[in-house]
């Protein structure tokens, strides 16, 4: 099975590639859409340009395209990228978003591809535990919901972090895995990676009750 994986560099897109390879499938391409609109309905925008280095570390060719990030139009942009690939299916990291899953499935139907969502409806607390137990180093790079403050930016997801996310879920109803846009992540290293992403320069940008950790400069390290 030859598949392309939608790739943002966040925990769920990376973990989906990891699981897909465990199936024994050939992940021939990583596909990144670069939204000009930071509020894209479909695609991550925070630190999205780090996918160049991450794809190099994972050693899978990266296919990129800029999209306006406008609702529905961005789906056509994704379709144009996928239709040029010699693949059987498309892998995505959707967990609970019907909006994302149904639109990806529609594109795949139109192109004659199969759509695979290996994380779909997984228990979100267990999913985070599986990701860190597998050895992925996951950093929180954006927070957008009640209960978070700027100390969460740059924080690594570990057991303590998961416990606190569960607490925020109980208190405020956030999605533990961030599937509702409550937070965004970037994977720095893990079992897929031949090199780790090292952040050389970053800056916290905080605005009232949300913020992002913008990575200004990074490199890959073999050690």
XYZ file of N, CA and C in Angstrom:
669
model
N 0.840 -1.193 0.000
C 0.000 0.000 0.000
C 0.882 1.252 0.000
N 0.725 2.067 -1.015
C 1.471 3.319 -1.124
C 0.566 4.466 -0.693
N 1.021 5.208 0.330
C 0.175 6.272 0.873
C 0.979 7.554 1.052
N 0.253 8.672 0.999
C 0.801 9.966 1.377
C 0.188 10.355 2.710
N 0.957 11.040 3.539
C 0.479 11.424 4.869
C 0.409 12.940 4.968
N -0.759 13.446 5.392
C -0.877 14.882 5.658
C -0.016 15.186 6.871
N 0.808 16.221 6.780
C 1.896 16.398 7.748
C 2.027 17.853 8.172
N 1.844 18.083 9.472
C 2.010 19.424 10.034
C 3.225 19.534 10.942
N 3.790 18.381 11.324
C 4.862 18.362 12.315
C 4.330 18.258 13.733
N 3.004 18.295 13.893
C 2.383 18.122 15.203
C 2.292 16.654 15.579
N 1.926 16.407 16.820
C 1.974 15.055 17.382
C 1.116 14.043 16.622
N -0.074 14.457 16.194
C -0.984 13.484 15.598
C -0.605 13.131 14.169
N -0.109 14.097 13.414
C 0.331 13.769 12.056
C 1.576 12.890 12.095
N 2.483 13.178 13.021
C 3.695 12.360 13.148
C 3.347 10.952 13.620
N 2.474 10.850 14.608
C 2.126 9.531 15.154
C 1.369 8.701 14.119
N 0.600 9.357 13.267
C -0.106 8.631 12.210
C 0.880 8.003 11.233
N 1.960 8.717 10.922
C 3.001 8.147 10.067
C 3.646 6.955 10.752
N 3.902 7.092 12.038
C 4.505 6.010 12.824
C 3.641 4.750 12.787
N 2.352 4.903 13.015
C 1.440 3.755 13.007
C 1.345 3.155 11.609
N 1.268 4.013 10.613
C 1.153 3.534 9.235
C 2.358 2.689 8.839
N 3.519 3.097 9.259
C 4.712 2.298 8.965
C 4.683 0.962 9.708
N 4.069 0.945 10.878
C 3.936 -0.321 11.595
C 3.021 -1.289 10.854
N 2.087 -0.752 10.078
C 1.253 -1.596 9.216
C 2.075 -2.245 8.108
N 3.258 -1.689 7.853
C 4.084 -2.171 6.758
C 3.819 -1.456 5.449
N 3.059 -0.367 5.508
C 2.757 0.397 4.298
C 3.916 1.320 3.940
N 3.968 1.689 2.685
C 5.007 2.577 2.166
C 4.475 4.011 2.174
N 4.999 4.826 3.098
C 4.642 6.243 3.125
C 5.569 6.944 2.138
N 5.049 7.221 0.950
C 5.887 7.722 -0.138
C 6.104 9.228 -0.056
N 5.155 9.948 0.536
C 5.250 11.407 0.613
C 4.631 11.923 1.904
N 5.197 13.011 2.394
C 4.544 13.832 3.393
C 3.986 15.049 2.665
N 2.768 15.455 3.013
C 2.099 16.552 2.311
C 1.784 17.665 3.301
N 2.326 18.840 3.044
C 2.115 19.994 3.912
C 1.459 21.123 3.135
N 0.342 21.625 3.656
C -0.287 22.825 3.126
C 0.105 23.996 4.022
N 0.552 25.086 3.414
C 1.018 26.260 4.141
C -0.057 27.339 4.065
N -0.920 27.446 5.082
C -2.025 28.404 4.999
C -1.570 29.841 5.216
N -2.009 30.717 4.329
C -1.747 32.141 4.506
C -2.638 32.717 5.599
N -3.753 32.071 5.836
C -4.689 32.472 6.887
C -4.382 31.667 8.153
N -3.943 32.298 9.251
C -3.617 31.549 10.470
C -4.829 30.860 11.090
N -6.033 31.266 10.681
C -7.250 30.652 11.207
C -7.848 29.650 10.227
N -6.997 28.987 9.469
C -7.446 27.964 8.533
C -8.315 26.927 9.235
N -9.365 26.495 8.539
C -10.263 25.481 9.100
C -9.644 24.086 9.073
N -8.716 23.869 8.154
C -8.208 22.518 7.912
C -6.769 22.294 8.338
N -5.928 23.327 8.227
C -4.488 23.096 8.319
C -3.832 23.943 9.398
N -2.856 23.349 10.083
C -2.091 24.068 11.088
C -1.213 25.116 10.425
N -0.976 26.194 11.154
C -0.098 27.235 10.619
C 1.105 27.523 11.519
N 0.986 27.232 12.810
C 2.056 27.574 13.750
C 3.302 26.732 13.468
N 4.402 27.396 13.177
C 5.692 26.738 12.919
C 5.609 25.705 11.802
N 4.685 25.914 10.873
C 4.482 24.915 9.822
C 5.713 24.766 8.932
N 6.535 25.802 8.848
C 7.704 25.717 7.979
C 8.812 24.837 8.554
N 8.645 24.381 9.780
C 9.605 23.428 10.339
C 9.435 22.039 9.732
N 8.373 21.844 8.943
C 8.177 20.530 8.321
C 9.307 20.193 7.348
N 9.985 21.193 6.813
C 11.132 20.905 5.932
C 12.190 20.101 6.679
N 12.571 20.588 7.857
C 13.581 19.896 8.645
C 13.059 18.561 9.167
N 11.809 18.530 9.602
C 11.262 17.293 10.150
C 11.170 16.206 9.083
N 10.759 16.572 7.880
C 10.706 15.593 6.797
C 12.101 15.055 6.486
N 13.095 15.930 6.564
C 14.484 15.495 6.356
C 14.899 14.506 7.436
N 14.482 14.782 8.683
C 14.834 13.891 9.797
C 14.120 12.543 9.687
N 12.920 12.552 9.125
C 12.155 11.307 8.963
C 12.549 10.596 7.670
N 13.156 11.335 6.744
C 13.631 10.809 5.467
C 12.480 10.333 4.582
N 11.461 11.188 4.457
C 10.369 10.971 3.514
C 10.215 12.258 2.703
N 10.110 12.168 1.383
C 9.975 13.383 0.562
C 8.768 14.224 0.990
N 8.976 15.528 1.007
C 7.926 16.467 1.410
C 7.390 17.201 0.184
N 6.059 17.208 0.071
C 5.386 17.972 -0.974
C 4.645 19.114 -0.290
N 4.901 20.354 -0.744
C 4.302 21.522 -0.095
C 3.513 22.344 -1.095
N 2.531 23.038 -0.550
C 1.791 24.010 -1.359
C 1.234 25.086 -0.438
N 1.299 26.315 -0.906
C 0.666 27.418 -0.184
C -0.830 27.419 -0.484
N -1.649 27.686 0.533
C -3.087 27.803 0.361
C -3.554 29.084 1.043
N -4.590 29.681 0.500
C -5.124 30.899 1.106
C -5.689 30.626 2.495
N -6.054 29.367 2.760
C -6.647 29.028 4.047
C -8.110 29.407 4.137
N -8.728 29.721 3.000
C -10.142 30.065 2.990
C -10.977 28.791 3.037
N -12.050 28.838 3.814
C -12.904 27.673 4.004
C -13.364 27.117 2.661
N -13.240 25.810 2.494
C -13.605 25.055 1.304
C -12.597 25.229 0.162
N -12.121 26.455 -0.098
C -11.132 26.630 -1.170
C -9.852 25.876 -0.851
N -9.497 25.823 0.431
C -8.276 25.122 0.812
C -8.381 23.623 0.545
N -9.611 23.098 0.502
C -9.803 21.690 0.181
C -9.410 21.429 -1.271
N -9.757 22.354 -2.151
C -9.373 22.219 -3.558
C -7.858 22.289 -3.723
N -7.208 23.115 -2.908
C -5.749 23.191 -2.958
C -5.125 21.853 -2.574
N -5.678 21.223 -1.557
C -5.180 19.904 -1.150
C -5.408 18.883 -2.265
N -6.560 18.942 -2.878
C -6.882 18.004 -3.961
C -5.883 18.120 -5.095
N -5.507 19.344 -5.454
C -4.561 19.551 -6.548
C -3.193 18.958 -6.231
N -2.796 19.016 -4.962
C -1.519 18.421 -4.566
C -1.595 16.897 -4.660
N -2.649 16.318 -4.123
C -2.760 14.858 -4.038
C -2.914 14.198 -5.401
N -3.601 14.867 -6.322
C -3.887 14.210 -7.593
C -2.641 14.005 -8.435
N -1.550 14.655 -8.081
C -0.314 14.462 -8.820
C 0.564 13.352 -8.267
N 0.100 12.654 -7.223
C 0.921 11.636 -6.568
C 0.499 10.225 -6.976
N 1.486 9.352 -7.111
C 1.240 7.946 -7.445
C 1.052 7.161 -6.146
N -0.165 7.208 -5.625
C -0.457 6.599 -4.320
C -1.792 5.852 -4.371
N -2.005 5.034 -3.335
C -3.266 4.307 -3.183
C -4.183 4.959 -2.153
N -3.589 5.724 -1.230
C -4.404 6.291 -0.171
C -3.740 7.465 0.516
N -4.507 8.082 1.418
C -4.061 9.264 2.158
C -4.270 9.021 3.644
N -3.255 9.314 4.426
C -3.299 9.148 5.885
C -3.420 10.518 6.535
N -4.316 10.642 7.500
C -4.442 11.898 8.243
C -4.518 11.601 9.736
N -4.232 12.634 10.535
C -4.172 12.464 11.987
C -5.432 12.884 12.708
N -6.557 12.914 12.009
C -7.815 13.319 12.645
C -8.174 12.364 13.780
N -8.630 12.948 14.878
C -9.042 12.152 16.030
C -10.558 12.224 16.235
N -11.089 13.445 16.166
C -12.517 13.615 16.450
C -13.196 14.627 15.539
N -12.452 15.270 14.660
C -13.011 16.334 13.832
C -13.728 15.757 12.608
N -15.055 15.765 12.652
C -15.834 15.321 11.504
C -15.602 16.238 10.311
N -15.401 17.523 10.600
C -15.170 18.487 9.521
C -13.967 18.069 8.686
N -12.844 17.762 9.345
C -11.639 17.382 8.617
C -11.798 16.025 7.950
N -12.290 15.063 8.721
C -12.364 13.692 8.192
C -13.256 13.606 6.952
N -14.442 14.213 7.007
C -15.369 14.092 5.880
C -14.843 14.782 4.633
N -14.137 15.885 4.793
C -13.614 16.586 3.628
C -12.437 15.857 3.000
N -11.622 15.250 3.827
C -10.527 14.446 3.285
C -11.085 13.219 2.571
N -12.107 12.601 3.152
C -12.721 11.438 2.510
C -13.342 11.820 1.167
N -13.952 12.975 1.092
C -14.573 13.427 -0.157
C -13.524 13.580 -1.258
N -12.388 14.194 -0.913
C -11.310 14.347 -1.885
C -10.808 12.981 -2.346
N -10.600 12.089 -1.388
C -10.101 10.756 -1.722
C -11.079 10.018 -2.639
N -12.362 10.130 -2.358
C -13.377 9.500 -3.222
C -13.279 10.032 -4.645
N -13.120 11.352 -4.765
C -13.047 11.968 -6.095
C -11.799 11.544 -6.856
N -10.718 11.266 -6.135
C -9.451 10.900 -6.766
C -9.250 9.392 -6.868
N -10.155 8.618 -6.282
C -10.014 7.167 -6.304
C -9.024 6.634 -5.293
N -8.757 7.415 -4.227
C -7.862 6.986 -3.154
C -8.677 6.490 -1.960
N -8.014 5.747 -1.106
C -8.601 5.373 0.175
C -8.153 6.377 1.238
N -8.994 6.618 2.228
C -8.670 7.536 3.317
C -8.468 6.736 4.595
N -7.339 6.988 5.272
C -7.018 6.260 6.502
C -6.834 7.242 7.652
N -7.512 6.998 8.758
C -7.397 7.833 9.958
C -7.092 6.917 11.145
N -5.833 6.541 11.315
C -5.482 5.535 12.329
C -5.738 5.967 13.770
N -5.945 7.277 14.026
C -6.174 7.752 15.393
C -7.653 8.023 15.668
N -8.513 7.757 14.706
C -9.910 8.162 14.800
C -10.615 7.551 16.019
N -11.167 8.433 16.832
C -11.949 8.080 18.026
C -11.176 7.257 19.055
N -9.843 7.389 19.039
C -9.045 6.769 20.091
C -9.262 7.533 21.404
N -9.149 6.832 22.522
C -9.209 7.490 23.823
C -8.058 8.496 23.897
N -8.400 9.754 24.129
C -7.398 10.806 23.955
C -6.318 10.802 25.033
N -6.674 10.457 26.249
C -5.657 10.356 27.296
C -4.702 9.214 26.988
N -5.245 8.064 26.583
C -4.398 6.921 26.249
C -3.541 7.197 25.014
N -4.094 7.957 24.083
C -3.339 8.297 22.881
C -2.109 9.129 23.227
N -2.276 10.128 24.100
C -1.118 10.914 24.529
C -0.097 10.034 25.243
N -0.582 9.129 26.079
C 0.330 8.226 26.783
C 1.091 7.346 25.794
N 0.379 6.848 24.775
C 1.037 6.012 23.760
C 2.116 6.796 23.016
N 1.840 8.052 22.757
C 2.809 8.865 22.015
C 4.090 9.094 22.808
N 3.962 9.360 24.090
C 5.189 9.576 24.870
C 5.872 8.247 25.208
N 5.093 7.179 25.400
C 5.697 5.872 25.661
C 6.468 5.371 24.441
N 6.015 5.757 23.247
C 6.723 5.364 22.022
C 8.052 6.091 21.881
N 8.214 7.182 22.640
C 9.487 7.898 22.629
C 9.477 9.216 21.890
N 8.288 9.749 21.601
C 8.231 11.033 20.919
C 8.386 12.186 21.912
N 9.210 13.150 21.528
C 9.398 14.377 22.313
C 8.485 15.432 21.701
N 7.427 15.761 22.408
C 6.373 16.631 21.892
C 6.356 17.930 22.689
N 6.415 19.045 21.982
C 6.403 20.358 22.621
C 5.105 21.094 22.305
N 4.530 21.741 23.303
C 3.354 22.579 23.095
C 3.813 23.942 22.580
N 3.272 24.351 21.415
C 3.718 25.599 20.785
C 2.580 26.602 20.596
N 1.396 26.248 21.033
C 0.280 27.188 20.951
C -0.815 26.786 21.918
N -1.421 27.758 22.616
C -2.542 27.475 23.528
C -3.637 28.511 23.281
N -4.884 28.026 23.245
C -5.987 28.869 22.796
C -7.283 28.612 23.561
N -7.194 28.229 24.814
C -8.410 27.905 25.555
C -8.272 28.303 27.016
N -9.411 28.412 27.673
C -9.448 28.758 29.086
C -8.689 27.716 29.906
N -7.906 28.191 30.859
C -7.131 27.303 31.715
C -5.647 27.285 31.397
N -5.296 27.735 30.191
C -3.891 27.798 29.807
C -3.323 29.188 30.076
N -2.021 29.237 30.357
C -1.320 30.520 30.422
C -0.002 30.373 29.678
N 0.836 31.416 29.709
C 2.036 31.392 28.875
C 3.080 30.388 29.346
N 2.927 29.840 30.552
C 3.890 28.838 31.015
C 3.748 27.515 30.251
N 2.619 27.343 29.566
C 2.427 26.132 28.769
C 3.238 26.168 27.475
N 3.599 27.335 27.012
C 4.327 27.446 25.751
C 5.753 26.935 25.903
N 6.139 25.993 25.061
C 7.457 25.380 25.148
C 7.517 24.193 26.079
N 6.392 23.824 26.626
C 6.353 22.727 27.590
C 6.316 21.372 26.885
N 7.036 20.396 27.412
C 7.046 19.044 26.876
C 5.862 18.258 27.442
N 5.226 17.464 26.586
C 4.140 16.604 27.057
C 4.742 15.364 27.709
N 4.498 15.233 28.998
C 4.922 14.065 29.769
C 3.754 13.652 30.667
N 4.003 12.725 31.582
C 2.903 12.228 32.416
C 2.267 13.355 33.227
N 3.081 14.235 33.784
C 2.553 15.343 34.574
C 1.683 16.259 33.708
N 2.158 16.533 32.502
C 1.391 17.384 31.597
C 0.060 16.739 31.246
N 0.083 15.445 30.975
C -1.166 14.744 30.643
C -2.147 14.826 31.807
N -1.655 14.637 33.025
C -2.527 14.731 34.206
C -3.158 16.125 34.291
N -2.381 17.148 33.984
C -2.920 18.515 34.047
C -3.920 18.770 32.922
N -3.673 18.190 31.748
C -4.638 18.315 30.652
C -5.955 17.630 31.000
N -5.862 16.496 31.659
C -7.081 15.813 32.122
C -7.828 16.701 33.108
N -7.071 17.374 33.998
C -7.697 18.285 34.949
C -8.398 19.448 34.258
N -7.784 20.000 33.201
C -8.408 21.081 32.441
C -9.647 20.587 31.703
N -9.608 19.342 31.268
C -10.782 18.754 30.623
C -11.954 18.685 31.599
N -11.662 18.256 32.811
C -12.724 18.127 33.804
C -13.266 19.488 34.240
N -12.373 20.477 34.317
C -12.782 21.793 34.808
C -13.411 22.663 33.729
N -12.808 22.628 32.522
C -13.250 23.544 31.463
C -13.825 22.836 30.232
N -13.696 21.510 30.191
C -14.227 20.771 29.052
C -13.341 20.763 27.822
N -12.057 21.077 27.981
C -11.182 21.078 26.804
C -11.007 19.656 26.283
N -10.639 19.567 25.017
C -10.294 18.299 24.410
C -8.872 17.932 24.859
N -8.717 16.790 25.486
C -7.422 16.413 26.069
C -6.314 16.385 25.020
N -6.648 15.940 23.820
C -5.647 15.851 22.755
C -5.530 17.139 21.946
N -6.304 18.165 22.310
C -6.236 19.428 21.592
C -6.934 19.411 20.251
N -7.781 18.417 20.024
C -8.427 18.275 18.721
C -9.400 19.407 18.427
N -9.863 20.079 19.462
C -10.758 21.210 19.259
C -10.021 22.527 19.062
N -8.704 22.454 18.861
C -7.910 23.661 18.656
C -7.457 24.309 19.950
N -7.600 23.597 21.085
C -7.214 24.158 22.369
C -5.703 24.383 22.476
N -4.925 23.506 21.850
C -3.474 23.703 21.837
C -2.892 23.020 20.602
N -1.692 23.452 20.236
C -0.986 22.858 19.108
C 0.417 22.444 19.534
N 0.965 21.491 18.803
C 2.235 20.892 19.210
C 3.217 20.823 18.040
N 4.464 20.541 18.402
C 5.516 20.275 17.425
C 6.347 19.124 17.971
N 6.625 18.143 17.128
C 7.431 16.991 17.546
C 8.895 17.273 17.226
N 9.746 17.095 18.227
C 11.165 17.403 18.062
C 12.016 16.168 17.775
N 11.568 15.016 18.245
C 12.331 13.781 18.012
C 11.438 12.594 18.330
N 11.930 11.411 17.989
C 11.158 10.201 18.251
C 11.657 9.049 17.417
N 10.978 7.900 17.493
C 11.459 6.690 16.826
C 11.488 6.765 15.301
N 10.759 7.695 14.704
C 10.809 7.863 13.248
C 12.031 8.649 12.790
N 12.651 9.379 13.728
C 13.624 10.408 13.381
C 15.051 9.878 13.423
N 15.817 10.196 12.385
C 17.256 9.894 12.405
C 18.031 11.025 13.064
N 17.402 12.209 13.161
C 17.990 13.376 13.807
C 16.903 14.066 14.626
N 17.318 14.866 15.591
C 16.342 15.600 16.385
C 16.352 17.071 16.007
N 15.190 17.689 16.134
C 15.072 19.110 15.854
C 15.491 19.887 17.091
N 16.461 20.760 16.935
C 16.957 21.591 18.030
C 16.546 23.040 17.762
N 15.888 23.644 18.726
C 15.433 25.021 18.578
C 16.548 25.959 19.030
N 16.999 26.808 18.126
C 18.067 27.752 18.422
C 17.533 29.086 18.933
N 16.406 29.491 18.386
C 15.845 30.785 18.767
C 14.328 30.722 18.668
N 13.654 31.182 19.711
C 12.195 31.205 19.705
C 11.709 32.391 20.527
N 10.447 32.737 20.336
C 9.869 33.851 21.078
C 8.424 33.531 21.424
N 8.025 33.858 22.653
C 6.636 33.701 23.065
C 5.850 34.937 22.674
N 4.719 34.719 22.039
C 3.820 35.805 21.678
C 2.491 35.573 22.385
N 2.171 36.440 23.368
C 0.976 36.243 24.197
C 0.006 37.404 23.992
N -1.257 37.073 23.785
C -2.285 38.085 23.555
C -3.511 37.774 24.406
N -3.602 38.424 25.550
C -4.728 38.298 26.484
C -4.868 36.879 27.041
N -5.510 35.965 26.319
C -5.740 34.634 26.878
C -5.280 33.510 25.939
N -4.400 33.828 25.004
C -3.868 32.792 24.113
C -2.482 33.222 23.645
N -1.744 32.266 23.123
C -0.403 32.610 22.663
C 0.255 31.495 21.893
N 1.385 31.836 21.264
C 2.141 30.861 20.492
C 3.627 31.005 20.804
N 4.342 29.915 20.614
C 5.797 29.913 20.667
C 6.289 29.853 19.223
N 6.759 30.985 18.726
C 7.234 31.050 17.348
C 8.714 30.672 17.293
N 9.010 29.664 16.488
C 10.391 29.237 16.322
C 11.026 30.060 15.205
N 12.052 30.806 15.568
C 12.726 31.674 14.614
C 13.864 30.961 13.884
N 14.502 30.060 14.593
C 15.653 29.373 13.995
C 15.808 28.010 14.648
N 16.089 26.976 13.827
C 16.253 25.624 14.342
C 17.196 24.857 13.419
N 17.717 23.744 13.937
C 18.580 22.898 13.095
C 18.412 21.446 13.516
N 18.924 20.525 12.699
C 18.894 19.118 13.017
C 20.214 18.684 13.634
N 20.127 17.802 14.617
C 21.309 17.345 15.350
C 21.334 15.824 15.309
N 22.483 15.253 14.971
C 22.626 13.797 14.882
C 22.897 13.133 16.217
N 23.265 13.897 17.237
C 23.682 13.287 18.502
C 22.505 12.754 19.285
